[in-house]
Coordinates of C-alpha atoms in Angstrom, one line a residue:
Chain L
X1 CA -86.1 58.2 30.9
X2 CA -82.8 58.0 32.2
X3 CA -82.2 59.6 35.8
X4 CA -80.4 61.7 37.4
X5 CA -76.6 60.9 37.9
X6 CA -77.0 61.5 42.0
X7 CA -79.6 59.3 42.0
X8 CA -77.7 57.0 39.5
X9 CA -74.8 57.3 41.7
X10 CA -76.5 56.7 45.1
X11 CA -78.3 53.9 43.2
X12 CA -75.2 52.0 42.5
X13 CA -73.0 52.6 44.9
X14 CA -74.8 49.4 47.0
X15 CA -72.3 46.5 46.1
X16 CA -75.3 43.9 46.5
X17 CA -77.6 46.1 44.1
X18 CA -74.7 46.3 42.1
X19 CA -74.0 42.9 41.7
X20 CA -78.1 41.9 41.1
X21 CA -77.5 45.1 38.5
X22 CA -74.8 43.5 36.7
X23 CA -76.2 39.9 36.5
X24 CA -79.2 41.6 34.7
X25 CA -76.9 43.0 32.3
X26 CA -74.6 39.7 32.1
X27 CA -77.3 36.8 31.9
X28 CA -80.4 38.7 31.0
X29 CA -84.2 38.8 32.2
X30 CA -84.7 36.4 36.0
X31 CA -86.9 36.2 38.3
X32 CA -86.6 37.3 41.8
X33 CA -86.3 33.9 43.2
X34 CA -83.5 33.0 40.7
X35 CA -81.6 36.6 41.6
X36 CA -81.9 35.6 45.1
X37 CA -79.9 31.9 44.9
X38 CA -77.4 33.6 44.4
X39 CA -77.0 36.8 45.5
X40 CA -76.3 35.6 49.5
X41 CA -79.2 37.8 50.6
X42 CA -82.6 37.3 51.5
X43 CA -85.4 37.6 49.3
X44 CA -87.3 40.4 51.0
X45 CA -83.4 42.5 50.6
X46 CA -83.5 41.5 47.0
X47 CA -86.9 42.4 45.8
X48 CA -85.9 45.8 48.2
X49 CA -82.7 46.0 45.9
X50 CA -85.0 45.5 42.8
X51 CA -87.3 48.2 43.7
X52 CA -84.2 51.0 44.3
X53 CA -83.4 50.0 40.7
X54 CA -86.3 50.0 39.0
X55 CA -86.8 53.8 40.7
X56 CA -83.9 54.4 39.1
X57 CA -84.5 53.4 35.9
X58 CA -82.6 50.9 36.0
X59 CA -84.7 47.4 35.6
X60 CA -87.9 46.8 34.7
X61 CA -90.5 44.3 36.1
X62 CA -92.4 42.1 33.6
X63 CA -95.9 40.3 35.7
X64 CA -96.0 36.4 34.6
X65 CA -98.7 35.0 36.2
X66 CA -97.6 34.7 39.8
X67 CA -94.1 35.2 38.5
X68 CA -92.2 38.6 38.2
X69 CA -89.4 39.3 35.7
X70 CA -86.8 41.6 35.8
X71 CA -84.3 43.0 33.0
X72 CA -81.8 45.5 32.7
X73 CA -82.5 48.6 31.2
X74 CA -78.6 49.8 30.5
X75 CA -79.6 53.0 28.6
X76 CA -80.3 54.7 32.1
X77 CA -76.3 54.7 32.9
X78 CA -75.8 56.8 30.2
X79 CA -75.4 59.6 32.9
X80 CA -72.9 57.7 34.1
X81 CA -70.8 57.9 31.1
X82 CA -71.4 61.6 30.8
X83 CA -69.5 62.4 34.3
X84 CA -66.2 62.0 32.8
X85 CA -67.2 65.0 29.6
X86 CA -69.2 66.7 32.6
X87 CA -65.8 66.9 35.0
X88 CA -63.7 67.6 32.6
X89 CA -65.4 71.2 31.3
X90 CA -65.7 71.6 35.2
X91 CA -62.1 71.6 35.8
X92 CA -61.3 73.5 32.8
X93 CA -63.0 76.4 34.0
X94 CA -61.7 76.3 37.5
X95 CA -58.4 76.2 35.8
X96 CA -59.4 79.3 33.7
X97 CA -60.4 81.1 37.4
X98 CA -57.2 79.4 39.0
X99 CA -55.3 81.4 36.8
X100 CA -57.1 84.8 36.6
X101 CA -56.7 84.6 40.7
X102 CA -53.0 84.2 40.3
X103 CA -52.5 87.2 37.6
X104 CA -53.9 89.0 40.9
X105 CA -52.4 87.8 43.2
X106 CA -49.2 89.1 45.2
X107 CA -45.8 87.2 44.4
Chain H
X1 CA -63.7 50.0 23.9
X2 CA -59.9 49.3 24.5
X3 CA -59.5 51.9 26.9
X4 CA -58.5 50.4 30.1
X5 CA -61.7 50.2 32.6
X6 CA -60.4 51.7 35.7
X7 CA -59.4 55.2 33.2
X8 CA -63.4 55.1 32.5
X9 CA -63.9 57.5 35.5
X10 CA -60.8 59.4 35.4
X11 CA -60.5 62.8 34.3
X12 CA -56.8 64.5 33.9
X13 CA -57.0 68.3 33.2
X14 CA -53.3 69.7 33.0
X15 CA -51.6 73.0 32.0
X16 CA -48.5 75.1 31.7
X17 CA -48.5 78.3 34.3
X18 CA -46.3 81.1 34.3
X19 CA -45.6 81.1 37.9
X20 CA -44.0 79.2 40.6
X21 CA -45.2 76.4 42.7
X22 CA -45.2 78.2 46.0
X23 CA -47.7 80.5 44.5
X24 CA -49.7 78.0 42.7
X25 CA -49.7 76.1 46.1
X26 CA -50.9 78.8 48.1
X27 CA -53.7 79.1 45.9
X28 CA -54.6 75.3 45.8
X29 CA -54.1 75.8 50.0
X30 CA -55.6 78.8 51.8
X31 CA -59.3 79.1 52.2
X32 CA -59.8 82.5 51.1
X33 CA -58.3 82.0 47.9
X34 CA -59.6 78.0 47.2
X35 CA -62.8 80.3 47.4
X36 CA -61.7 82.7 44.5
X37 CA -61.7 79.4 41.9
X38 CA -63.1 76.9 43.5
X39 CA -65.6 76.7 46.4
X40 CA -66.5 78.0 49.8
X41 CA -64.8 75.7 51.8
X42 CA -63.1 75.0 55.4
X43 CA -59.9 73.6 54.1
X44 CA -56.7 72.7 55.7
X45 CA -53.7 71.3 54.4
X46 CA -53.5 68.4 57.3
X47 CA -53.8 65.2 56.7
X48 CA -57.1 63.6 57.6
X49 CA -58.5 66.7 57.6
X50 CA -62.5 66.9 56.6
X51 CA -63.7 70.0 55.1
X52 CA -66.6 71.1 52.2
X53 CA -66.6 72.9 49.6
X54 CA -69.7 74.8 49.1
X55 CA -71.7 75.8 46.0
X56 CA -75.3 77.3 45.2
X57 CA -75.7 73.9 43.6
X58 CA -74.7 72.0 46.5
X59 CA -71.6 70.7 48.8
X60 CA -69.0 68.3 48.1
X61 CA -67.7 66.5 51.1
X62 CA -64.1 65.8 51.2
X63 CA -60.5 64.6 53.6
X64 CA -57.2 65.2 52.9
X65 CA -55.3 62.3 51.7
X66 CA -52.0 63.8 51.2
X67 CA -50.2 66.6 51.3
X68 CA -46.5 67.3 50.3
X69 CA -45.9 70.9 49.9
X70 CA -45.2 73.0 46.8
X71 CA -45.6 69.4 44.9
X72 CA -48.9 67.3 45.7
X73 CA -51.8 67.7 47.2
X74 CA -54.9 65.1 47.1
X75 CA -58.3 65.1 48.7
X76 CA -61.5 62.7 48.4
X77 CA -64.3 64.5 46.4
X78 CA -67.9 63.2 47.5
X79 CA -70.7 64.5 45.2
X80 CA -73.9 62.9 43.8
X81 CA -73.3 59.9 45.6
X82 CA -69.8 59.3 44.1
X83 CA -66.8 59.3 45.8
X84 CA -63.4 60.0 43.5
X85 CA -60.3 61.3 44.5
X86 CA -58.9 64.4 43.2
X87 CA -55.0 64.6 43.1
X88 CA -52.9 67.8 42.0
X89 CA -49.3 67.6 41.5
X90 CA -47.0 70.7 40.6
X91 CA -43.7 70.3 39.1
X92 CA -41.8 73.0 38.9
X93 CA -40.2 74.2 35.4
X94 CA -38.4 76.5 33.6
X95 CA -41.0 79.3 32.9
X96 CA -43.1 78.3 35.6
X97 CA -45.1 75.3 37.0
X98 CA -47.2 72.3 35.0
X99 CA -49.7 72.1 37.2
X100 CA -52.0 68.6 36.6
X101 CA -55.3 67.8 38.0
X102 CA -56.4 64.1 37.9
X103 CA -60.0 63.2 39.3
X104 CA -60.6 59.4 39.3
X105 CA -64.0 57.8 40.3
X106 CA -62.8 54.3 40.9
X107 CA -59.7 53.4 41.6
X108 CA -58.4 49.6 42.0
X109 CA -57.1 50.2 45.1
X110 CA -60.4 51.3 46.0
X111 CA -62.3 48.2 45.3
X112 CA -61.4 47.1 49.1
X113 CA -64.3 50.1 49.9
X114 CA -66.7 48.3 47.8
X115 CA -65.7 44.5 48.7
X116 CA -68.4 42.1 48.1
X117 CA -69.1 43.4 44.3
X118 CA -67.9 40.7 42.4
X119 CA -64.8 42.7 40.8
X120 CA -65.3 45.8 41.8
X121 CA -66.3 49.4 39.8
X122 CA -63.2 49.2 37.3
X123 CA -64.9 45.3 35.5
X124 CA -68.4 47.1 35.8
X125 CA -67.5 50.2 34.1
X126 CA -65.6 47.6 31.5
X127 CA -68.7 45.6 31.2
X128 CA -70.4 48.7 31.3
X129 CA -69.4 50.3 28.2
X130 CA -69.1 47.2 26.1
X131 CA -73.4 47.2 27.1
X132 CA -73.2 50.9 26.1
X133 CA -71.7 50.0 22.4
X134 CA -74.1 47.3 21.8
X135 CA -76.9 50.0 22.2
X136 CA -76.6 52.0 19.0

């Protein structure tokens, strides 16, 4: 199920989760040890960062044995790509009321 | 796909209005009337200035970036976790003002607010869509 764009947003907006984020979608399914090489945080702050995302929709965790996996699951941005269509029928209809409230207004 | 990235976020709503900037300013401007077509809000036109705008749905937090009268006027636009920049710029015509809207969510020169993403929103929403394409 993809999520809801705020939570999307707040998700992302982390440039570390980010990054770990966009390495999943780069290089495909890792581990959290191999995340954490190279991510210049601690692994306790990555497998914190992995847990935000999967919330979110946004990975998912595969059990290996002792080993977890992780993978990108880039269907949940599609909320992402709807802000733009979203803001844009916003803003039309402000402009709509914009101009009704300046046929009333005085000069 | 060969839309540049950093337009991936941006929104432009523009239109042809059959009255002068000063008006259309004062509208953009004054509290009681941003409230008539826009929001609740606490506005000023100064500089720095941090205001909401408030809706049933929710607030939007937001500081004035710039303000030139009768011509520009831009704000930052906080909501759902995303912070974008909304810029409005008059220009005055012969039957009236063209009055343009332009919302952008990720600007380059707003990478510096995200430093430490390895090349910022604008190559993620790139990457992004190119991930997006190869879905279907």
């Amino acid at each position: 199920m993809p999520s809801a764009p705020d939570v999307l947003f707040r998700t992302l907006a982390d440039p570390t989760r980010r990054a770990i984020f966009e390495r999943l979608c780069r290089e495909g399914e890792q581990t959290v040890g191999a995340l954490t090489a190279r991510a210049g945080v601690s692994q306790p702050a990555v497998s914190k960062h992995l847990g935000v995302l999967r919330q979110a929709g946004l990975v998912r965790d595969r059990h290996d044995g002792r080993q977890t996996h992780y993978s990108a699951q880039p269907g949940a941005l599609a909320p992402l790509i709807d802000w733009t269509s979203h803001m844009v029928g916003f803003w039309r209809s402000r402009f709509d009321r914009l101009e009704d409230l300046l046929k009333r207004m005085d000069q | 796909m060969s839309k540049p990235a950093t337009e991936t976020l941006s929104v432009v709503v523009e239109r042809d209005i059959p009255y002068p900037p000063e008006k259309i300013w004062r509208a953009l401007t004054q509290p009681h009337l941003i409230e008539e077509w826009l929001m609740k809000n606490d506005f000023k036109p100064a500089v720095d200035h941090r205001f909401n705008l408030r809706a049933d749905w929710g607030a939007v937090d937001c500081q004035v970036l710039a303000v030139e009268p009768h011509k520009t006027l831009s704000y930052t636009w906080a909501a759902y976790g995303l912070e974008s920049i909304v810029t409005w710029t008059l220009t005055r015509t012969d039957t009236g003002t063209h009055l343009r809207m332009e919302q952008s969510g990720f600007r380059p020169d707003q990478q510096q607010a995200y430093q430490g993403a390895k090349g910022g929103w604008p190559r993620f929403f790139g990457n992004l869509e190119q991930v997006l394409a190869r879905l279907d």
